[in-house]
CSV table of C-alpha atoms and ligand atoms in Angstrom, one decimal:
chain,number,residue,atom,x,y,z
A,121,UNK,CA,107.9,140.2,59.2
A,122,UNK,CA,105.4,143.0,57.0
A,123,UNK,CA,101.8,143.2,58.7
A,124,UNK,CA,100.2,142.2,55.7
A,125,UNK,CA,102.7,138.9,55.8
A,126,UNK,CA,101.7,138.9,59.5
A,127,UNK,CA,98.1,139.0,59.4
A,128,UNK,CA,98.4,136.2,56.3
A,129,UNK,CA,100.4,134.3,58.8
A,130,UNK,CA,97.8,134.7,62.0
A,131,UNK,CA,94.7,133.8,59.5
A,132,UNK,CA,96.6,130.6,58.4
A,133,UNK,CA,96.6,129.5,62.0
A,134,UNK,CA,93.1,130.1,62.4
A,135,UNK,CA,92.5,128.5,59.9
A,136,UNK,CA,94.1,125.2,60.3
A,137,UNK,CA,93.0,125.6,64.6
A,138,UNK,CA,89.3,125.8,62.8
A,139,UNK,CA,89.7,122.8,60.9
A,140,UNK,CA,91.2,120.6,63.8
A,141,UNK,CA,88.2,121.8,65.9
A,142,UNK,CA,85.7,120.6,62.6
A,143,UNK,CA,87.7,117.3,61.9
A,144,UNK,CA,86.1,115.9,64.3
A,145,UNK,CA,82.3,115.6,66.7
A,146,UNK,CA,81.9,118.6,68.8
A,147,UNK,CA,78.4,118.3,69.3
A,148,UNK,CA,79.3,116.3,72.8
A,149,UNK,CA,77.9,116.7,76.2
A,150,UNK,CA,79.4,119.9,77.7
A,151,UNK,CA,81.5,120.3,80.7
A,152,UNK,CA,79.1,122.5,82.0
A,153,UNK,CA,76.0,119.7,81.9
A,154,UNK,CA,78.6,117.0,83.8
A,155,UNK,CA,80.0,119.7,86.4
A,156,UNK,CA,75.7,120.5,86.9
A,157,UNK,CA,75.6,116.2,87.2
A,158,UNK,CA,78.5,116.6,89.6
A,159,UNK,CA,76.6,119.4,91.4
A,160,UNK,CA,73.6,117.0,92.4
A,161,UNK,CA,75.3,114.1,93.4
A,162,UNK,CA,77.2,115.9,95.9
A,163,UNK,CA,73.9,117.8,97.3
A,164,UNK,CA,72.8,114.2,98.2
A,165,UNK,CA,75.7,112.8,99.6
A,166,UNK,CA,75.5,112.6,103.4
A,167,UNK,CA,78.2,115.6,105.2
A,168,UNK,CA,81.2,113.1,105.3
A,169,UNK,CA,80.4,110.7,103.0
A,170,UNK,CA,82.7,109.9,99.6
A,171,UNK,CA,80.9,109.1,96.2
A,172,UNK,CA,83.8,107.0,94.5
A,173,UNK,CA,82.9,106.3,90.9
A,174,UNK,CA,84.7,103.9,88.7
A,175,UNK,CA,85.7,104.2,85.0
A,176,UNK,CA,84.6,100.9,83.5
A,177,UNK,CA,87.0,97.9,83.4
A,178,UNK,CA,88.3,97.2,79.7
A,179,UNK,CA,87.6,93.8,79.2
A,180,UNK,CA,89.3,91.0,77.0
A,181,UNK,CA,88.2,89.5,74.1
A,182,UNK,CA,90.2,87.0,73.2
A,183,UNK,CA,94.5,86.8,73.3
A,184,UNK,CA,95.6,89.9,73.2
A,185,UNK,CA,92.7,92.0,71.8
A,186,UNK,CA,89.8,93.5,74.0
A,187,UNK,CA,86.0,94.7,73.5
A,188,UNK,CA,85.8,98.1,71.9
A,189,UNK,CA,86.0,100.2,75.3
A,190,UNK,CA,82.7,101.0,77.0
A,191,UNK,CA,83.0,103.8,79.5
A,192,UNK,CA,81.0,103.0,82.6
A,193,UNK,CA,77.8,105.2,81.9
A,194,UNK,CA,77.7,107.2,85.8
A,195,UNK,CA,81.0,108.0,85.2
A,196,UNK,CA,80.7,108.9,82.1
A,197,UNK,CA,77.7,111.1,83.3
A,198,UNK,CA,79.8,112.4,85.2
A,199,UNK,CA,82.7,113.4,84.1
A,200,UNK,CA,83.0,113.2,80.1
A,201,UNK,CA,86.0,110.6,80.3
A,202,UNK,CA,85.8,107.9,78.2
A,203,UNK,CA,89.2,106.3,79.0
A,204,UNK,CA,89.8,103.6,81.8
A,205,UNK,CA,91.8,103.4,85.2
A,206,UNK,CA,90.1,106.5,86.1
A,207,UNK,CA,88.5,107.1,89.2
A,208,UNK,CA,86.1,110.2,90.7
A,209,UNK,CA,85.7,111.2,94.1
A,210,UNK,CA,83.1,113.3,95.6
A,211,UNK,CA,82.4,114.8,98.9
A,212,UNK,CA,79.5,117.3,100.0
A,213,UNK,CA,81.9,119.9,102.1
A,214,UNK,CA,85.1,120.4,101.0
A,215,UNK,CA,88.4,117.9,102.4
A,216,UNK,CA,91.8,118.3,101.4
A,217,UNK,CA,93.4,115.6,99.8
A,218,UNK,CA,97.3,115.9,98.3
A,219,UNK,CA,97.3,119.4,99.0
A,220,UNK,CA,94.8,120.5,97.1
A,221,UNK,CA,91.0,121.4,99.0
A,222,UNK,CA,87.7,121.1,97.3
A,223,UNK,CA,84.7,118.7,96.8
A,224,UNK,CA,85.3,116.8,93.3
A,225,UNK,CA,88.8,115.2,92.4
A,226,UNK,CA,89.4,112.7,89.8
A,227,UNK,CA,92.6,110.5,89.3
A,228,UNK,CA,93.1,109.7,85.6
A,229,UNK,CA,95.6,107.6,83.5
A,230,UNK,CA,98.3,109.2,82.8
A,231,UNK,CA,100.2,109.3,79.4
A,232,UNK,CA,102.2,106.8,77.7
A,233,UNK,CA,104.0,107.4,74.4
A,234,UNK,CA,104.2,103.4,74.3
A,235,UNK,CA,100.6,102.6,74.5
A,236,UNK,CA,100.0,106.0,72.3
A,237,UNK,CA,101.7,104.2,70.1
A,238,UNK,CA,99.4,101.7,69.6
A,239,UNK,CA,96.5,102.7,70.7
A,240,UNK,CA,96.4,106.9,70.4
A,241,UNK,CA,96.3,109.9,72.6
A,242,UNK,CA,95.7,109.9,76.1
A,243,UNK,CA,94.7,113.1,77.7
A,244,UNK,CA,96.1,113.1,80.8
A,245,UNK,CA,95.9,115.5,83.5
A,246,UNK,CA,96.6,118.1,80.9
A,247,UNK,CA,94.3,116.7,78.1
A,248,UNK,CA,91.6,116.6,81.2
A,249,UNK,CA,91.9,119.8,82.1
A,250,UNK,CA,91.7,121.1,79.1
A,251,UNK,CA,88.4,118.9,78.7
A,252,UNK,CA,86.7,119.5,82.0
A,253,UNK,CA,86.2,122.3,84.2
A,254,UNK,CA,87.8,119.9,86.6
A,255,UNK,CA,90.4,121.5,88.9
A,256,UNK,CA,91.8,118.7,90.9
A,257,UNK,CA,93.4,116.4,88.5
A,258,UNK,CA,96.1,113.5,89.3
A,259,UNK,CA,97.5,110.5,87.8
A,260,UNK,CA,96.2,107.3,89.2
A,261,UNK,CA,99.5,106.3,90.3
A,262,UNK,CA,98.7,109.0,93.0
A,263,UNK,CA,95.6,107.6,94.6
A,264,UNK,CA,97.0,105.9,97.7
A,265,UNK,CA,95.5,104.3,100.9
A,266,UNK,CA,97.6,107.5,102.5
A,267,UNK,CA,95.2,109.5,99.7
A,268,UNK,CA,92.0,109.5,101.4
A,269,UNK,CA,90.6,111.8,103.7
A,270,UNK,CA,89.6,108.9,106.5
A,271,UNK,CA,89.6,111.1,109.0
A,272,UNK,CA,87.1,113.0,107.7
A,273,UNK,CA,84.7,109.8,106.2
A,274,UNK,CA,81.8,107.9,108.0
A,275,UNK,CA,80.2,106.2,104.8
A,276,UNK,CA,81.3,105.3,101.6
A,277,UNK,CA,78.8,105.6,98.3
A,278,UNK,CA,79.4,102.9,95.3
A,279,UNK,CA,77.6,101.3,93.8
A,280,UNK,CA,78.0,98.2,95.0
A,281,UNK,CA,76.6,97.8,98.7
A,282,UNK,CA,77.8,94.4,99.2
A,283,UNK,CA,81.0,93.7,101.3
A,284,UNK,CA,83.8,93.6,99.5
A,285,UNK,CA,82.4,96.5,97.1
A,286,UNK,CA,85.2,96.3,95.1
A,287,UNK,CA,85.8,92.5,94.5
A,288,UNK,CA,84.1,92.6,91.1
A,289,UNK,CA,87.6,95.3,89.8
A,290,UNK,CA,90.0,92.8,91.4
A,291,UNK,CA,89.8,90.0,88.6
A,292,UNK,CA,92.4,92.1,86.5
A,293,UNK,CA,96.2,93.7,87.0
A,294,UNK,CA,95.1,97.2,86.5
A,295,UNK,CA,95.0,101.1,88.1
A,296,UNK,CA,91.4,100.5,88.6
A,297,UNK,CA,91.6,96.9,90.3
A,298,UNK,CA,94.6,98.5,92.8
A,299,UNK,CA,92.3,101.7,93.7
A,300,UNK,CA,89.0,99.7,94.0
A,301,UNK,CA,91.1,97.4,96.5
A,302,UNK,CA,92.9,100.0,98.2
A,303,UNK,CA,89.1,101.4,98.5
A,304,UNK,CA,88.3,98.3,99.8
A,305,UNK,CA,90.8,96.9,102.5
A,306,UNK,CA,90.5,101.0,103.9
A,307,UNK,CA,87.0,100.4,104.8
A,308,UNK,CA,87.8,96.7,106.1
A,309,UNK,CA,91.1,98.4,108.4
A,310,UNK,CA,89.0,101.6,109.4
A,311,UNK,CA,89.0,102.8,113.5
A,312,UNK,CA,85.9,103.6,113.0
A,313,UNK,CA,82.5,102.4,111.3
A,314,UNK,CA,82.3,103.1,107.6
A,315,UNK,CA,78.8,102.3,106.6
A,316,UNK,CA,78.7,101.2,102.7
A,317,UNK,CA,76.1,102.9,100.5
A,318,UNK,CA,74.6,102.2,97.2
A,319,UNK,CA,74.5,104.9,95.2
A,320,UNK,CA,72.0,104.1,92.9
A,321,UNK,CA,69.0,105.8,94.1
A,322,UNK,CA,70.8,108.8,93.6
A,323,UNK,CA,72.2,108.0,89.9
A,324,UNK,CA,68.6,106.6,88.9
A,325,UNK,CA,66.6,109.9,89.7
A,326,UNK,CA,69.5,111.9,88.6
A,327,UNK,CA,69.9,109.9,84.7
A,328,UNK,CA,66.1,109.6,84.6
A,329,UNK,CA,65.2,112.7,84.0
A,330,UNK,CA,67.0,113.8,80.6
A,331,UNK,CA,68.5,117.5,80.5
A,332,UNK,CA,67.9,119.3,76.8
A,333,UNK,CA,71.5,118.2,75.9
A,334,UNK,CA,70.7,114.6,76.5
A,335,UNK,CA,67.3,115.0,74.5
A,336,UNK,CA,69.4,116.4,71.7
A,337,UNK,CA,71.3,113.4,71.3
A,338,UNK,CA,68.9,110.7,72.0
A,339,UNK,CA,67.1,112.1,69.2
A,340,UNK,CA,70.1,112.0,67.2
A,341,UNK,CA,70.7,108.4,68.3
A,342,UNK,CA,66.5,108.0,67.0
A,343,UNK,CA,66.8,109.8,63.8
A,344,UNK,CA,69.4,107.6,62.9
A,345,UNK,CA,67.6,104.6,63.8
A,346,UNK,CA,65.1,105.3,61.3
A,347,UNK,CA,67.5,105.5,58.5
A,348,UNK,CA,68.7,102.0,59.2
A,349,UNK,CA,65.0,100.5,59.6
A,350,UNK,CA,63.6,102.6,57.1
A,351,UNK,CA,67.2,101.2,54.1
A,352,UNK,CA,65.8,97.3,55.5
A,353,UNK,CA,61.9,97.8,54.5
A,354,UNK,CA,63.1,99.2,51.6
A,355,UNK,CA,65.5,96.3,50.8
A,356,UNK,CA,64.5,92.9,51.8
A,357,UNK,CA,63.7,90.3,50.2
A,358,UNK,CA,63.4,86.5,50.2
A,359,UNK,CA,66.9,85.1,50.1
A,360,UNK,CA,68.2,87.7,52.2
A,361,UNK,CA,70.6,86.6,55.4
A,362,UNK,CA,68.8,88.2,58.4
A,363,UNK,CA,73.4,89.7,58.7
A,364,UNK,CA,72.3,91.1,55.7
A,365,UNK,CA,69.7,92.8,57.0
A,366,UNK,CA,71.9,93.7,60.0
A,367,UNK,CA,74.7,94.9,58.4
A,368,UNK,CA,71.9,97.7,55.9
A,369,UNK,CA,70.9,98.4,59.4
A,370,UNK,CA,74.0,99.2,60.7
A,371,UNK,CA,75.4,100.7,57.5
A,372,UNK,CA,73.4,103.3,58.1
A,373,UNK,CA,74.3,103.9,61.9
A,374,UNK,CA,77.6,104.0,61.3
A,375,UNK,CA,77.6,106.1,58.0
A,376,UNK,CA,75.4,108.9,60.3
A,377,UNK,CA,78.3,109.2,63.1
A,378,UNK,CA,76.9,106.8,65.7
A,379,UNK,CA,79.6,105.3,67.4
A,380,UNK,CA,78.2,101.4,68.2
A,381,UNK,CA,75.4,100.1,67.5
A,382,UNK,CA,73.4,100.6,71.6
A,383,UNK,CA,73.2,97.0,72.1
A,384,UNK,CA,73.4,93.5,70.0
A,385,UNK,CA,71.4,94.1,67.0
A,386,UNK,CA,68.6,91.4,66.9
A,387,UNK,CA,67.8,90.7,63.2
A,388,UNK,CA,64.7,87.7,63.6
A,389,UNK,CA,63.2,86.2,60.6
A,390,UNK,CA,60.2,83.6,60.9
A,391,UNK,CA,60.4,81.2,63.9
A,392,UNK,CA,63.2,84.0,65.2
A,393,UNK,CA,61.6,86.9,65.4
A,394,UNK,CA,60.0,84.4,68.6
A,395,UNK,CA,62.9,84.8,70.2
A,396,UNK,CA,63.5,87.6,72.2
A,397,UNK,CA,67.5,88.8,71.7
A,398,UNK,CA,67.8,86.9,69.1
A,399,UNK,CA,71.5,87.8,68.1
A,400,UNK,CA,73.2,85.0,65.9
A,401,UNK,CA,71.7,86.5,63.1
A,402,UNK,CA,72.8,83.9,60.6
A,403,UNK,CA,69.2,82.2,58.2
A,404,UNK,CA,68.2,82.6,55.2
A,405,UNK,CA,64.9,85.0,55.1
A,406,UNK,CA,62.3,83.3,53.0
A,407,UNK,CA,59.0,84.3,51.0
A,408,UNK,CA,56.3,84.6,52.9
A,409,UNK,CA,58.4,85.1,56.6
A,410,UNK,CA,58.6,88.3,58.8
A,411,UNK,CA,61.7,90.1,60.0
A,412,UNK,CA,61.5,91.2,63.6
A,413,UNK,CA,64.5,94.0,63.8
A,414,UNK,CA,65.2,95.0,67.2
A,415,UNK,CA,68.2,97.7,66.6
A,416,UNK,CA,69.6,101.1,67.2
A,417,UNK,CA,71.8,103.4,67.0
A,418,UNK,CA,74.3,105.0,70.1
A,419,UNK,CA,75.0,108.2,69.6
A,420,UNK,CA,77.7,109.9,71.8
A,421,UNK,CA,76.9,106.9,74.4
A,422,UNK,CA,72.9,108.0,74.3
A,423,UNK,CA,71.3,105.2,72.4
A,424,UNK,CA,67.5,104.6,70.6
A,425,UNK,CA,66.2,101.5,71.0
A,426,UNK,CA,63.4,100.4,67.9
A,427,UNK,CA,62.1,97.8,66.9
A,428,UNK,CA,60.1,97.1,63.3
A,429,UNK,CA,58.8,93.7,62.6
A,430,UNK,CA,58.3,94.2,58.4
A,431,UNK,CA,57.0,91.4,55.7
A,432,UNK,CA,60.3,89.7,53.2
A,433,UNK,CA,58.4,90.2,50.2
A,434,UNK,CA,57.2,93.8,50.6
A,435,UNK,CA,53.6,92.5,51.5
A,436,UNK,CA,51.6,90.8,55.0
A,437,UNK,CA,49.6,87.6,55.3
A,438,UNK,CA,46.4,87.8,55.9
A,439,UNK,CA,47.5,85.9,59.6
A,440,UNK,CA,49.9,88.8,59.9
A,441,UNK,CA,48.5,91.9,59.6
A,442,UNK,CA,45.4,90.8,62.2
A,443,UNK,CA,48.4,90.0,64.7
A,444,UNK,CA,50.1,93.1,63.2
A,445,UNK,CA,47.2,95.7,64.1
A,446,UNK,CA,46.6,94.3,67.6
A,447,UNK,CA,50.5,95.1,68.3
A,448,UNK,CA,49.8,97.8,66.8
A,449,UNK,CA,46.6,99.2,68.5
A,450,UNK,CA,48.4,97.8,71.5
A,451,UNK,CA,51.9,100.3,71.1
A,452,UNK,CA,48.8,103.1,70.8
A,453,UNK,CA,47.4,102.7,73.3
A,454,UNK,CA,50.6,102.2,75.4
A,455,UNK,CA,51.9,105.3,74.1
A,456,UNK,CA,48.8,107.3,74.3
A,457,UNK,CA,49.3,106.4,78.3
A,458,UNK,CA,52.2,108.3,78.9
A,459,UNK,CA,51.2,111.0,80.5
A,460,UNK,CA,53.3,113.4,82.6
A,461,UNK,CA,52.8,112.6,86.3
A,462,UNK,CA,50.9,108.8,85.7
A,463,UNK,CA,52.3,105.6,86.8
A,464,UNK,CA,54.4,103.9,84.3
A,465,UNK,CA,53.1,100.9,85.0
A,466,UNK,CA,49.9,102.5,83.1
A,467,UNK,CA,51.7,102.1,79.6
A,468,UNK,CA,52.0,98.6,80.6
A,469,UNK,CA,49.0,98.1,81.8
A,470,UNK,CA,46.9,99.8,78.7
A,471,UNK,CA,49.2,97.8,76.0
A,472,UNK,CA,48.4,94.8,78.2
A,473,UNK,CA,44.8,95.0,78.2
A,474,UNK,CA,44.6,95.0,73.5
A,475,UNK,CA,46.4,92.4,73.8
A,476,UNK,CA,45.1,90.4,75.9
A,477,UNK,CA,41.4,91.3,75.0
A,478,UNK,CA,42.4,90.9,71.2
A,479,UNK,CA,44.6,87.3,71.4
A,480,UNK,CA,41.3,85.6,73.3
A,481,UNK,CA,38.8,87.0,71.1
A,482,UNK,CA,40.4,85.5,68.0
A,483,UNK,CA,40.3,82.2,70.3
A,484,UNK,CA,44.1,81.9,70.2
A,485,UNK,CA,44.1,82.2,74.3
A,486,UNK,CA,41.7,80.7,76.7
A,487,UNK,CA,42.0,84.0,79.2
A,488,UNK,CA,44.8,86.3,80.3
A,489,UNK,CA,47.0,83.8,81.8
A,490,UNK,CA,47.9,81.7,78.5
A,491,UNK,CA,48.0,85.2,76.3
A,492,UNK,CA,51.0,86.4,78.9
A,493,UNK,CA,52.8,84.0,77.4
A,494,UNK,CA,52.2,85.4,73.9
A,495,UNK,CA,53.3,88.4,75.5
A,496,UNK,CA,56.3,87.1,78.0
A,497,UNK,CA,57.9,90.3,78.3
A,498,UNK,CA,57.7,94.8,79.8
A,499,UNK,CA,55.9,96.8,78.3
A,500,UNK,CA,58.8,99.2,78.5
A,501,UNK,CA,61.7,100.7,80.2
A,502,UNK,CA,63.6,103.9,80.3
A,503,UNK,CA,66.0,104.6,77.7
A,504,UNK,CA,69.5,106.5,78.3
A,505,UNK,CA,72.9,106.1,78.5
A,506,UNK,CA,72.0,102.3,79.1
A,507,UNK,CA,69.3,100.7,76.9
A,508,UNK,CA,68.2,99.8,79.9
A,509,UNK,CA,68.3,102.8,81.7
A,510,UNK,CA,68.1,103.9,85.3
A,511,UNK,CA,64.9,106.1,85.8
A,512,UNK,CA,61.7,107.2,88.2
A,513,UNK,CA,58.5,104.7,88.1
A,514,UNK,CA,56.4,108.4,87.4
A,515,UNK,CA,56.6,109.5,84.4
A,516,UNK,CA,58.1,113.1,84.6
A,517,UNK,CA,58.4,115.3,82.4
A,518,UNK,CA,61.3,114.7,80.8
A,519,UNK,CA,61.6,111.3,81.3
A,520,UNK,CA,62.6,109.0,77.8
A,521,UNK,CA,61.3,105.7,77.9
A,522,UNK,CA,60.2,102.7,74.9
A,523,UNK,CA,56.9,101.3,74.2
A,524,UNK,CA,56.8,97.7,72.8
A,525,UNK,CA,54.2,95.3,73.2
A,526,UNK,CA,54.6,92.4,71.2
A,527,UNK,CA,52.8,89.2,70.3
A,528,UNK,CA,55.3,85.9,69.7
A,529,UNK,CA,53.4,82.1,69.1
A,530,UNK,CA,56.5,79.7,68.3
A,531,UNK,CA,55.4,76.2,66.1
A,532,UNK,CA,53.6,73.9,69.0
A,533,UNK,CA,51.2,76.7,70.5
A,534,UNK,CA,48.1,75.6,71.5
A,535,UNK,CA,46.2,77.4,69.1
A,536,UNK,CA,45.4,77.0,65.1
A,537,UNK,CA,48.8,76.3,63.1
A,538,UNK,CA,48.4,79.5,60.7
A,539,UNK,CA,49.6,81.7,63.8
A,540,UNK,CA,52.6,79.7,64.6
A,541,UNK,CA,56.3,80.8,63.9
A,542,UNK,CA,54.6,84.6,63.7
A,543,UNK,CA,57.1,86.8,66.4
A,544,UNK,CA,55.6,90.8,65.7
A,545,UNK,CA,57.3,93.3,68.6
A,546,UNK,CA,56.7,97.3,67.0
A,547,UNK,CA,58.8,99.6,69.7
A,548,UNK,CA,59.6,103.8,70.1
A,549,UNK,CA,61.1,106.0,72.0
A,550,UNK,CA,58.5,108.3,74.2
A,551,UNK,CA,59.7,111.3,75.3
A,552,UNK,CA,57.6,112.4,78.1
A,553,UNK,CA,56.5,116.3,78.0
A,554,UNK,CA,54.3,118.5,80.2
A,555,UNK,CA,52.3,118.7,76.6
A,556,UNK,CA,52.3,114.5,76.1
A,557,UNK,CA,54.0,112.0,74.8
A,558,UNK,CA,56.4,112.4,71.7
A,559,UNK,CA,57.8,109.8,70.0
A,560,UNK,CA,61.7,110.4,68.9
A,561,UNK,CA,61.0,107.3,66.1
A,562,UNK,CA,58.4,108.8,64.5
A,563,UNK,CA,60.8,109.0,61.3
A,564,UNK,CA,60.1,105.2,60.4
A,565,UNK,CA,56.5,103.9,59.1
A,566,UNK,CA,54.4,101.5,61.5
A,567,UNK,CA,51.4,101.3,60.2
A,568,UNK,CA,50.9,98.5,57.3
A,569,UNK,CA,50.0,99.9,54.9
A,570,UNK,CA,53.0,102.5,55.0
A,571,UNK,CA,55.8,100.0,55.9
A,572,UNK,CA,54.5,97.7,52.7
A,573,UNK,CA,54.3,100.9,50.7
A,574,UNK,CA,58.1,101.9,51.5
A,575,UNK,CA,58.7,98.6,50.7
A,576,UNK,CA,58.5,99.3,47.0
A,577,UNK,CA,60.8,102.0,47.4
A,578,UNK,CA,64.3,102.3,45.8
A,579,UNK,CA,66.8,101.3,48.3
A,580,UNK,CA,69.4,104.0,49.5
A,581,UNK,CA,72.5,101.3,48.8
A,582,UNK,CA,72.9,99.4,46.3
A,583,UNK,CA,75.2,96.4,46.2
B,647,LIG,N1,66.7,96.2,73.1
B,647,LIG,C1,66.0,95.4,73.6
B,647,LIG,C2,65.2,95.3,74.9
B,647,LIG,O1,64.7,96.0,74.7
B,647,LIG,O2,65.4,94.7,75.8
B,648,LIG,MN1,63.5,97.8,74.3
């Protein structure tokens, strides 16, 4: 081989390596993010405690068809591994286990040519080592009763604190259930007492404050969600089915690399807008109806949560507009209350005060108690790996919450009929910063005039 042909050969390898690298997304959470998160958990364990984090279970949909696999979010946060039948063990102090000494050990599913023929590549020990910076990686068959160093353990931190903590997993005959059962019986048969402790507080405080890497992914999820909402605003017309609005929305999610909607897409027109989590999405949208779309994309594990309420024919009626402006004012008041250091309860109080006062002014409600029936849910929840995420009750910088007031007046309510079957919710995703609230879903308009203007624009998808 000449020097020239060798360089060409090496160049060819480099090109094909780069194209393989670019064939799949590369903007996931980094290995060092997961390592930092494990370090933060380990710090909070007791000296002789072990944190045990199981992967999510596979779930049967029907016969031999499963639901798409959804990793357990704590497990994902700590490992970045998106496969079932795995368990992570964390210790504060180094222990020896299967010939290795360390503070973190993971047991993953083994590679299996037959399974990989049907459902794709399994990472196995080598694949996960290349992807993570963990050292003590074993196949799950090695997780046995003799594996856990019970002499060095006096407490087990896990998701469930009750006795028989792992009963939940035992329904299935898989590696996960077997490993969970092993832990259960080790606790039950231990000669010295072993306390069972919940990981909830640890995970709430960690997952509730988002790092820069997480915020990048939530921003991406929110901006993809805005694309979907905006195109539904442009496309909606009387005669369209609720599921067609959903199809336009979800086209944009998938088309922009979102793996899944972050939760079941809610697309309710007319009376269906008064059902808070309406996911049937089967009705024909009629002239004069409002459509409430509560839909958002999940991107690399992180979800947005966005709601827009829009008129089917592109123009709000007077009654719809009156109530819409109240919800918008309530949302603005809630967003203004998203100040670093403030209690999260301030946001609900600010939005609720606007809705209650205005409903009473309009004669729709006689008092706050009656007004509450028209705004029956909380204004905010944390947002992140889960749509209803874990987080602290104080709005610290890095917290992301929704602000989503609503008014829902089902037919038969004790008020003028002109308000019946109007359901309105406006929901945005707010990042708490030292400089004030940042609206991550501001890419989709909220104001009446802006929504009506967008309804006149040309749609992006043609059919
Ligand atoms: N997006 C649904 C909810 O927040 O409950
Ligand atoms: Mn929400």
